[in-house]
Amino acid sequence: MPDTLLAAHNVSVVYGAGAASATALDDVSALFQPGEVTLLMGASGSGKTTLLSILGCLRTPDRGHVTLLGRNLIGARDSELTALRRAHVGFVFQFFRLFRSLNAVENVSIGIELAGNSRSARRAAEQALDAVGLSSKYNLVPSELSGGERQRVAIARALVKNPEILLADEPTAALDAISGRQVAELIRASAKARGMAAVVATHDSRLIPIADRILEVRDGRLHEERKMS
Amino acid sequence: MFLLIRTDGRSTAAVRAALRERVPELDVLTKAQFAARARTYWTTQTGAGGALLTAALLGFLVGVLIVSQTVYATTLENIEEFATLKALGATRLYIVRIVALQALASAVLGCAAGMLLSLPVMNLARQAISWIYTPWQLAVLLAAGTLILAALASIAAVRAALTVEPGRVFRA
């Protein structure tokens, strides 16, 4: 496994054009290592979600570039970025983004089925749900689950394909204190156990204890890097 | 003026050939030829065929529009789920398959309902008009037409699903 799984090199993103343009990211560089939990912290609109989109190959920067598993993504086609996301990146979203008509197992199976592995998908999904403590909830649809349970299903969906990178956007913002702590611990434990680089965009200070380091994003720039002991 | 001739077991083709030789200024037709000529006349010369064809085309067009609207509305209603699928790494083919399946489901249900409704009407029509012709191939043709309709109807929805920005998954 390479020392650096994911890296942003002098990345800039500008929304709009001319007088109406706004700089979302300005010359941002950061490296993300295996087994490391990095918090991107900053106020709303600071650029942390844009950075997460860039790191997750969901959009390309206007300047600079991203390397994923040592591969420079400059000029990568949309289909290549899609394949990279499918194979190497797990996503966790603030509002879970589960498929409302599918039950927990089916929601998690999607992560594997998209990679064309539908035969083993159900078993793998059940194991992933077991790992996040939802053994008894296989057949429940999202509306029958609590917020914390939904987020754990989303984490299971992200982890089921064993990604090298986990990107989470405000994963605890919609959760109560207990669920938030459980989800935070789950992210940290998964990153450590699997050697994943976990990048979490948040302004929830409850997540600070799980971080190995914190990157402060302000006005589109990385202002401060704190290593946690 | 028409004359009907019974061939009484003799070869119809032979009788026809003999008659044509004797009276070349007359049309001598077998039963099948006469039926075909009548059909051609009514469908191409009288306007009845044009009206029927126009009605059928209009029906097809309305079908395409209704299924298209239904599938498009369903796709837009679930556009966030399509964005999530794309973010998770769904290929274009996977997305197209989902939308096409939705269109197919709409079309098959519509076709089945349409056929069920038309059966009693067809029976009534057959009782009222003895020569009305409703072969089973008509149902096959209708089903095939419905599949084409579903494919056409899903174009707009496929486009909407394929062009959704996966980056929107991070928006609240």
Short mmCIF file of C-alpha atoms in Angstrom, two decimals:
data_model
loop_
_atom_site.label_atom_id
_atom_site.label_comp_id
_atom_site.label_asym_id
_atom_site.label_seq_id
_atom_site.Cartn_x
_atom_site.Cartn_y
_atom_site.Cartn_z
CA MET A 1 0.00 0.00 0.00
CA PRO A 2 1.43 3.45 -0.86
CA ASP A 3 2.34 5.80 2.01
CA THR A 4 -0.08 8.39 0.69
CA LEU A 5 -3.45 7.10 -0.48
CA LEU A 6 -4.88 10.41 -1.51
CA ALA A 7 -3.41 13.83 -2.12
CA ALA A 8 -4.51 17.25 -3.26
CA HIS A 9 -1.79 19.34 -4.93
CA ASN A 10 -2.32 23.10 -5.20
CA VAL A 11 -6.01 22.63 -5.83
CA SER A 12 -8.16 25.64 -6.66
CA VAL A 13 -11.85 25.77 -7.46
CA VAL A 14 -13.74 28.83 -8.62
CA TYR A 15 -17.53 28.88 -8.91
CA GLY A 16 -19.09 31.16 -11.51
CA ALA A 17 -17.28 33.53 -13.84
CA GLY A 18 -16.32 37.19 -14.04
CA ALA A 19 -17.50 39.56 -11.36
CA ALA A 20 -19.87 36.95 -9.94
CA SER A 21 -17.14 34.36 -9.42
CA ALA A 22 -16.31 33.02 -5.98
CA THR A 23 -13.20 31.13 -4.97
CA ALA A 24 -14.21 27.98 -3.12
CA LEU A 25 -10.71 26.53 -2.79
CA ASP A 26 -7.46 28.45 -3.16
CA ASP A 27 -4.20 26.57 -3.66
CA VAL A 28 -4.99 23.74 -1.25
CA SER A 29 -2.51 20.92 -0.75
CA ALA A 30 -2.93 17.99 1.63
CA LEU A 31 -1.83 14.37 1.93
CA PHE A 32 -3.92 11.56 3.44
CA GLN A 33 -2.24 8.46 4.84
CA PRO A 34 -3.53 4.91 5.47
CA GLY A 35 -5.21 4.36 8.83
CA GLU A 36 -5.39 8.09 9.51
CA VAL A 37 -8.53 10.01 10.44
CA THR A 38 -8.40 13.61 9.24
CA LEU A 39 -11.01 16.16 10.19
CA LEU A 40 -11.68 19.03 7.82
CA MET A 41 -13.09 21.70 10.08
CA GLY A 42 -14.43 25.10 9.25
CA ALA A 43 -17.53 27.20 9.07
CA SER A 44 -20.27 26.64 6.51
CA GLY A 45 -19.11 27.87 3.11
CA SER A 46 -15.44 27.62 4.05
CA GLY A 47 -14.75 25.14 1.24
CA LYS A 48 -14.52 21.85 3.12
CA THR A 49 -17.34 20.18 1.20
CA THR A 50 -15.87 21.34 -2.11
CA LEU A 51 -12.55 19.83 -1.04
CA LEU A 52 -14.36 16.59 -0.18
CA SER A 53 -15.97 16.58 -3.66
CA ILE A 54 -12.57 17.04 -5.28
CA LEU A 55 -10.98 14.31 -3.15
CA GLY A 56 -13.89 11.99 -3.95
CA CYS A 57 -13.49 12.45 -7.72
CA LEU A 58 -16.97 13.98 -7.85
CA ARG A 59 -15.63 17.03 -9.61
CA THR A 60 -12.32 18.14 -11.02
CA PRO A 61 -10.39 21.19 -9.81
CA ASP A 62 -9.93 24.28 -11.95
CA ARG A 63 -6.25 24.32 -11.05
CA GLY A 64 -3.96 21.81 -9.41
CA HIS A 65 -4.56 18.09 -9.31
CA VAL A 66 -5.43 15.10 -7.17
CA THR A 67 -3.57 11.82 -6.91
CA LEU A 68 -5.43 8.71 -5.78
CA LEU A 69 -3.39 5.61 -4.95
CA GLY A 70 -0.47 7.24 -6.72
CA ARG A 71 -2.40 7.96 -9.90
CA ASN A 72 -2.56 11.52 -11.14
CA LEU A 73 -6.17 12.29 -12.05
CA ILE A 74 -5.42 15.19 -14.38
CA GLY A 75 -7.37 14.67 -17.59
CA ALA A 76 -9.16 11.56 -16.30
CA ARG A 77 -12.40 10.90 -18.15
CA ASP A 78 -15.73 10.87 -16.35
CA SER A 79 -15.99 7.09 -16.75
CA GLU A 80 -12.53 6.67 -15.19
CA LEU A 81 -13.43 8.84 -12.21
CA THR A 82 -16.64 6.83 -11.80
CA ALA A 83 -14.68 3.57 -11.82
CA LEU A 84 -12.21 4.95 -9.25
CA ARG A 85 -15.04 6.02 -6.95
CA ARG A 86 -16.69 2.64 -7.30
CA ALA A 87 -13.52 0.71 -6.49
CA HIS A 88 -11.65 2.84 -3.97
CA VAL A 89 -13.85 5.45 -2.29
CA GLY A 90 -16.58 4.99 0.30
CA PHE A 91 -18.93 7.88 1.00
CA VAL A 92 -20.91 8.80 4.11
CA PHE A 93 -23.34 11.69 3.82
CA GLN A 94 -24.96 14.01 6.33
CA PHE A 95 -28.47 12.86 5.47
CA PHE A 96 -27.51 9.24 4.84
CA ARG A 97 -28.74 9.11 1.24
CA LEU A 98 -30.11 5.60 1.56
CA PHE A 99 -32.51 4.28 -1.07
CA ARG A 100 -35.88 4.59 0.61
CA SER A 101 -37.59 1.65 -1.06
CA LEU A 102 -34.74 -0.77 -0.29
CA ASN A 103 -34.19 -2.50 3.03
CA ALA A 104 -30.90 -2.32 4.96
CA VAL A 105 -29.32 -5.35 3.28
CA GLU A 106 -30.31 -4.17 -0.20
CA ASN A 107 -29.00 -0.68 0.52
CA VAL A 108 -25.64 -2.10 1.54
CA SER A 109 -25.59 -4.62 -1.33
CA ILE A 110 -25.68 -1.76 -3.82
CA GLY A 111 -22.08 -0.95 -2.87
CA ILE A 112 -21.01 -4.37 -4.14
CA GLU A 113 -23.49 -4.81 -6.97
CA LEU A 114 -22.26 -1.65 -8.63
CA ALA A 115 -18.85 -3.29 -8.82
CA GLY A 116 -20.51 -6.16 -10.68
CA ASN A 117 -20.30 -8.62 -7.83
CA SER A 118 -23.96 -9.39 -7.29
CA ARG A 119 -23.58 -13.08 -6.34
CA SER A 120 -21.73 -12.43 -3.10
CA ALA A 121 -23.45 -9.12 -2.44
CA ARG A 122 -26.11 -10.27 0.03
CA ARG A 123 -23.71 -12.24 2.25
CA ALA A 124 -21.18 -9.39 2.23
CA ALA A 125 -23.91 -6.88 3.04
CA GLU A 126 -25.09 -8.95 6.00
CA GLN A 127 -21.53 -9.17 7.31
CA ALA A 128 -21.10 -5.40 6.90
CA LEU A 129 -24.33 -4.80 8.81
CA ASP A 130 -23.19 -7.22 11.52
CA ALA A 131 -19.97 -5.22 11.80
CA VAL A 132 -21.87 -1.99 12.50
CA GLY A 133 -24.16 -3.68 15.02
CA LEU A 134 -27.30 -3.98 12.89
CA SER A 135 -27.67 -7.77 12.74
CA SER A 136 -31.32 -7.58 13.67
CA LYS A 137 -32.23 -4.87 11.16
CA TYR A 138 -31.50 -6.54 7.83
CA ASN A 139 -35.01 -6.27 6.44
CA LEU A 140 -36.00 -2.83 7.70
CA VAL A 141 -36.35 0.05 5.25
CA PRO A 142 -34.78 3.43 6.14
CA SER A 143 -38.07 4.88 7.42
CA GLU A 144 -38.16 2.10 10.05
CA LEU A 145 -34.66 2.91 11.33
CA SER A 146 -33.51 5.65 13.71
CA GLY A 147 -31.12 8.36 12.46
CA GLY A 148 -28.14 6.66 14.06
CA GLU A 149 -29.10 3.30 12.55
CA ARG A 150 -29.51 4.86 9.12
CA GLN A 151 -26.05 6.37 9.34
CA ARG A 152 -24.64 3.00 10.38
CA VAL A 153 -26.30 1.41 7.33
CA ALA A 154 -24.69 4.15 5.22
CA ILE A 155 -21.31 3.39 6.82
CA ALA A 156 -21.82 -0.32 6.14
CA ARG A 157 -22.60 0.54 2.51
CA ALA A 158 -19.41 2.59 2.30
CA LEU A 159 -17.26 -0.11 3.92
CA VAL A 160 -18.69 -3.22 2.27
CA LYS A 161 -16.43 -2.88 -0.76
CA ASN A 162 -13.31 -2.41 1.40
CA PRO A 163 -12.37 1.03 0.07
CA GLU A 164 -8.96 2.53 0.70
CA ILE A 165 -10.53 5.94 1.27
CA LEU A 166 -13.57 6.94 3.31
CA LEU A 167 -15.02 10.41 2.81
CA ALA A 168 -17.66 11.59 5.25
CA ASP A 169 -19.57 14.85 5.07
CA GLU A 170 -20.97 15.98 8.43
CA PRO A 171 -21.69 12.36 9.42
CA THR A 172 -22.93 13.26 12.89
CA ALA A 173 -24.74 16.52 12.19
CA ALA A 174 -28.17 14.90 11.95
CA LEU A 175 -27.64 12.63 14.97
CA ASP A 176 -28.17 12.88 18.72
CA ALA A 177 -25.18 12.78 21.07
CA ILE A 178 -25.14 9.01 21.66
CA SER A 179 -25.64 8.07 18.01
CA GLY A 180 -23.08 10.68 16.98
CA ARG A 181 -20.49 9.18 19.31
CA GLN A 182 -21.20 5.66 18.05
CA VAL A 183 -20.86 6.75 14.42
CA ALA A 184 -17.64 8.66 15.17
CA GLU A 185 -16.15 5.63 16.93
CA LEU A 186 -17.19 3.40 14.06
CA ILE A 187 -15.39 5.62 11.55
CA ARG A 188 -12.25 5.69 13.63
CA ALA A 189 -12.26 1.93 14.34
CA SER A 190 -12.85 1.12 10.66
CA ALA A 191 -10.03 3.40 9.51
CA LYS A 192 -7.62 1.83 11.97
CA ALA A 193 -8.68 -1.78 11.36
CA ARG A 194 -8.70 -1.52 7.56
CA GLY A 195 -5.86 0.94 7.03
CA MET A 196 -8.23 3.38 5.33
CA ALA A 197 -7.63 7.08 4.99
CA ALA A 198 -10.75 8.65 6.52
CA VAL A 199 -11.46 12.29 5.73
CA VAL A 200 -14.34 13.81 7.66
CA ALA A 201 -15.72 17.26 6.90
CA THR A 202 -17.45 18.60 9.98
CA HIS A 203 -17.99 21.47 12.30
CA ASP A 204 -19.02 19.13 15.09
CA SER A 205 -16.43 19.43 17.83
CA ARG A 206 -17.61 16.09 19.27
CA LEU A 207 -15.59 14.46 16.50
CA ILE A 208 -12.27 15.93 17.62
CA PRO A 209 -11.40 12.94 19.86
CA ILE A 210 -11.42 10.53 16.90
CA ALA A 211 -9.07 12.64 14.79
CA ASP A 212 -5.40 11.98 14.15
CA ARG A 213 -5.11 15.46 12.74
CA ILE A 214 -7.32 18.42 12.02
CA LEU A 215 -7.14 20.64 8.98
CA GLU A 216 -8.77 24.01 9.45
CA VAL A 217 -10.39 25.34 6.28
CA ARG A 218 -11.10 29.05 6.12
CA ASP A 219 -12.19 31.00 3.03
CA GLY A 220 -11.05 28.21 0.76
CA ARG A 221 -7.57 27.90 2.23
CA LEU A 222 -6.02 25.44 4.64
CA HIS A 223 -5.01 27.59 7.57
CA GLU A 224 -3.92 25.27 10.25
CA GLU A 225 -2.93 21.68 10.72
CA ARG A 226 -3.08 20.19 14.16
CA LYS A 227 -1.72 16.74 14.91
CA MET A 228 -3.59 15.00 17.70
CA SER A 229 -1.68 12.83 20.12
CA MET B 1 -71.35 -5.75 -61.28
CA PHE B 2 -69.98 -8.86 -59.56
CA LEU B 3 -70.44 -12.47 -60.50
CA LEU B 4 -69.69 -15.20 -57.99
CA ILE B 5 -68.55 -18.47 -59.47
CA ARG B 6 -68.55 -21.78 -57.57
CA THR B 7 -65.68 -23.96 -58.64
CA ASP B 8 -67.19 -27.12 -57.10
CA GLY B 9 -63.99 -28.93 -56.30
CA ARG B 10 -62.08 -27.85 -59.35
CA SER B 11 -58.84 -25.88 -59.02
CA THR B 12 -59.69 -22.24 -58.39
CA ALA B 13 -56.48 -21.14 -60.11
CA ALA B 14 -57.28 -23.21 -63.18
CA VAL B 15 -60.82 -21.86 -63.38
CA ARG B 16 -59.51 -18.33 -62.98
CA ALA B 17 -56.88 -18.82 -65.70
CA ALA B 18 -59.48 -20.25 -68.09
CA LEU B 19 -61.88 -17.36 -67.43
CA ARG B 20 -59.17 -14.77 -67.91
CA GLU B 21 -58.31 -16.32 -71.25
CA ARG B 22 -61.88 -16.26 -72.42
CA VAL B 23 -62.85 -12.80 -71.15
CA PRO B 24 -59.63 -10.80 -70.78
CA GLU B 25 -61.57 -7.52 -70.36
CA LEU B 26 -62.92 -8.70 -66.98
CA ASP B 27 -61.20 -8.91 -63.62
CA VAL B 28 -61.18 -12.51 -62.46
CA LEU B 29 -60.20 -12.80 -58.83
CA THR B 30 -59.94 -15.56 -56.24
CA LYS B 31 -61.52 -15.04 -52.85
CA ALA B 32 -58.18 -13.98 -51.31
CA GLN B 33 -57.40 -11.60 -54.17
CA PHE B 34 -60.83 -10.05 -53.93
CA ALA B 35 -60.45 -9.55 -50.16
CA ALA B 36 -57.00 -7.98 -50.63
CA ARG B 37 -58.30 -5.66 -53.31
CA ALA B 38 -61.24 -4.62 -51.11
CA ARG B 39 -58.91 -3.95 -48.17
CA THR B 40 -56.57 -1.90 -50.34
CA TYR B 41 -59.48 0.05 -51.76
CA TRP B 42 -60.99 0.86 -48.37
CA THR B 43 -57.70 1.75 -46.74
CA THR B 44 -56.16 3.78 -49.56
CA GLN B 45 -58.97 5.12 -51.72
CA THR B 46 -61.80 6.07 -49.40
CA GLY B 47 -60.16 7.98 -46.50
CA ALA B 48 -61.31 5.37 -43.99
CA GLY B 49 -57.82 3.87 -43.92
CA GLY B 50 -56.25 7.26 -43.48
CA ALA B 51 -58.58 8.01 -40.60
CA LEU B 52 -57.79 4.68 -38.94
CA LEU B 53 -54.06 5.12 -39.44
CA THR B 54 -54.18 8.67 -38.11
CA ALA B 55 -56.12 7.48 -35.07
CA ALA B 56 -53.59 4.71 -34.49
CA LEU B 57 -50.65 7.11 -34.87
CA LEU B 58 -52.30 9.61 -32.55
CA GLY B 59 -52.91 6.83 -30.04
CA PHE B 60 -49.24 5.82 -30.27
CA LEU B 61 -48.10 9.42 -29.87
CA VAL B 62 -50.37 9.98 -26.88
CA GLY B 63 -49.07 6.71 -25.41
CA VAL B 64 -45.46 7.82 -25.86
CA LEU B 65 -46.23 11.18 -24.25
CA ILE B 66 -48.09 9.69 -21.28
CA VAL B 67 -45.48 7.02 -20.56
CA SER B 68 -42.73 9.57 -21.17
CA GLN B 69 -44.30 12.02 -18.71
CA THR B 70 -44.83 9.28 -16.13
CA VAL B 71 -41.27 7.98 -16.35
CA TYR B 72 -39.80 11.47 -16.51
CA ALA B 73 -41.77 12.56 -13.43
CA THR B 74 -40.72 9.41 -11.56
CA THR B 75 -37.09 10.01 -12.52
CA LEU B 76 -37.19 13.64 -11.39
CA GLU B 77 -38.88 12.60 -8.16
CA ASN B 78 -35.95 10.27 -7.54
CA ILE B 79 -33.22 12.45 -9.02
CA GLU B 80 -31.38 12.60 -5.70
CA GLU B 81 -31.21 8.81 -5.66
CA PHE B 82 -29.75 8.84 -9.17
CA ALA B 83 -27.16 11.38 -7.98
CA THR B 84 -26.31 9.05 -5.09
CA LEU B 85 -25.98 6.10 -7.44
CA LYS B 86 -23.65 8.09 -9.66
CA ALA B 87 -21.58 9.19 -6.67
CA LEU B 88 -21.30 5.57 -5.53
CA GLY B 89 -19.92 4.67 -8.95
CA ALA B 90 -22.89 3.52 -11.01
CA THR B 91 -22.04 3.26 -14.70
CA ARG B 92 -24.11 5.00 -17.36
CA LEU B 93 -25.39 1.61 -18.47
CA TYR B 94 -26.62 0.84 -14.94
CA ILE B 95 -28.54 4.14 -14.82
CA VAL B 96 -30.01 3.59 -18.29
CA ARG B 97 -31.11 0.10 -17.24
CA ILE B 98 -33.00 1.42 -14.22
CA VAL B 99 -34.85 4.09 -16.21
CA ALA B 100 -35.60 1.68 -19.06
CA LEU B 101 -36.99 -0.83 -16.58
CA GLN B 102 -39.29 1.85 -15.17
CA ALA B 103 -40.51 2.68 -18.67
CA LEU B 104 -40.95 -1.00 -19.47
CA ALA B 105 -42.94 -1.58 -16.28
CA SER B 106 -45.24 1.36 -17.14
CA ALA B 107 -45.68 0.14 -20.70
CA VAL B 108 -46.31 -3.50 -19.80
CA LEU B 109 -48.87 -2.56 -17.15
CA GLY B 110 -50.53 -0.14 -19.56
CA CYS B 111 -50.53 -2.67 -22.37
CA ALA B 112 -51.99 -5.40 -20.15
CA ALA B 113 -54.70 -3.07 -18.86
CA GLY B 114 -55.45 -1.88 -22.41
CA MET B 115 -55.78 -5.42 -23.72
CA LEU B 116 -58.00 -6.49 -20.84
CA LEU B 117 -60.26 -3.51 -21.44
CA SER B 118 -60.40 -4.03 -25.19
CA LEU B 119 -61.32 -7.74 -25.03
CA PRO B 120 -65.00 -7.23 -24.12
CA VAL B 121 -65.23 -4.34 -26.62
CA MET B 122 -63.81 -6.62 -29.32
CA ASN B 123 -66.34 -9.33 -28.48
CA LEU B 124 -69.19 -6.84 -28.69
CA ALA B 125 -67.90 -5.54 -32.00
CA ARG B 126 -67.62 -9.07 -33.40
CA GLN B 127 -71.22 -9.78 -32.42
CA ALA B 128 -72.43 -6.60 -34.05
CA ILE B 129 -70.30 -6.81 -37.21
CA SER B 130 -69.79 -10.35 -38.46
CA TRP B 131 -66.83 -9.67 -40.74
CA ILE B 132 -64.68 -7.79 -38.23
CA TYR B 133 -61.19 -9.27 -38.23
CA THR B 134 -59.18 -9.54 -34.98
CA PRO B 135 -56.34 -12.04 -35.38
CA TRP B 136 -54.14 -13.01 -32.41
CA GLN B 137 -51.18 -11.44 -34.23
CA LEU B 138 -52.76 -8.11 -33.44
CA ALA B 139 -51.94 -8.61 -29.74
CA VAL B 140 -48.32 -9.48 -30.57
CA LEU B 141 -48.07 -6.41 -32.79
CA LEU B 142 -49.53 -4.29 -30.00
CA ALA B 143 -47.03 -5.67 -27.47
CA ALA B 144 -44.14 -5.02 -29.84
CA GLY B 145 -45.44 -1.50 -30.46
CA THR B 146 -45.64 -0.98 -26.72
CA LEU B 147 -41.98 -1.95 -26.31
CA ILE B 148 -40.99 0.58 -28.95
CA LEU B 149 -43.21 3.11 -27.21
CA ALA B 150 -41.48 2.41 -23.87
CA ALA B 151 -38.04 2.82 -25.43
CA LEU B 152 -39.01 6.15 -27.01
CA ALA B 153 -40.70 7.30 -23.82
CA SER B 154 -37.62 6.73 -21.67
CA ILE B 155 -35.29 8.95 -23.71
CA ALA B 156 -36.02 12.18 -21.81
CA ALA B 157 -35.86 10.45 -18.43
CA VAL B 158 -32.58 8.71 -19.27
CA ARG B 159 -31.12 12.06 -20.23
CA ALA B 160 -32.23 13.63 -16.93
CA ALA B 161 -30.80 10.76 -14.90
CA LEU B 162 -27.50 10.70 -16.79
CA THR B 163 -26.86 14.42 -16.56
CA VAL B 164 -27.51 14.80 -12.84
CA GLU B 165 -24.40 16.08 -11.09
CA PRO B 166 -23.05 13.48 -8.62
CA GLY B 167 -21.45 16.27 -6.60
CA ARG B 168 -24.89 17.34 -5.36
CA VAL B 169 -24.79 14.44 -2.90
CA PHE B 170 -22.94 16.71 -0.51
CA ARG B 171 -25.66 19.33 -0.54
CA ALA B 172 -28.19 19.21 2.25
#
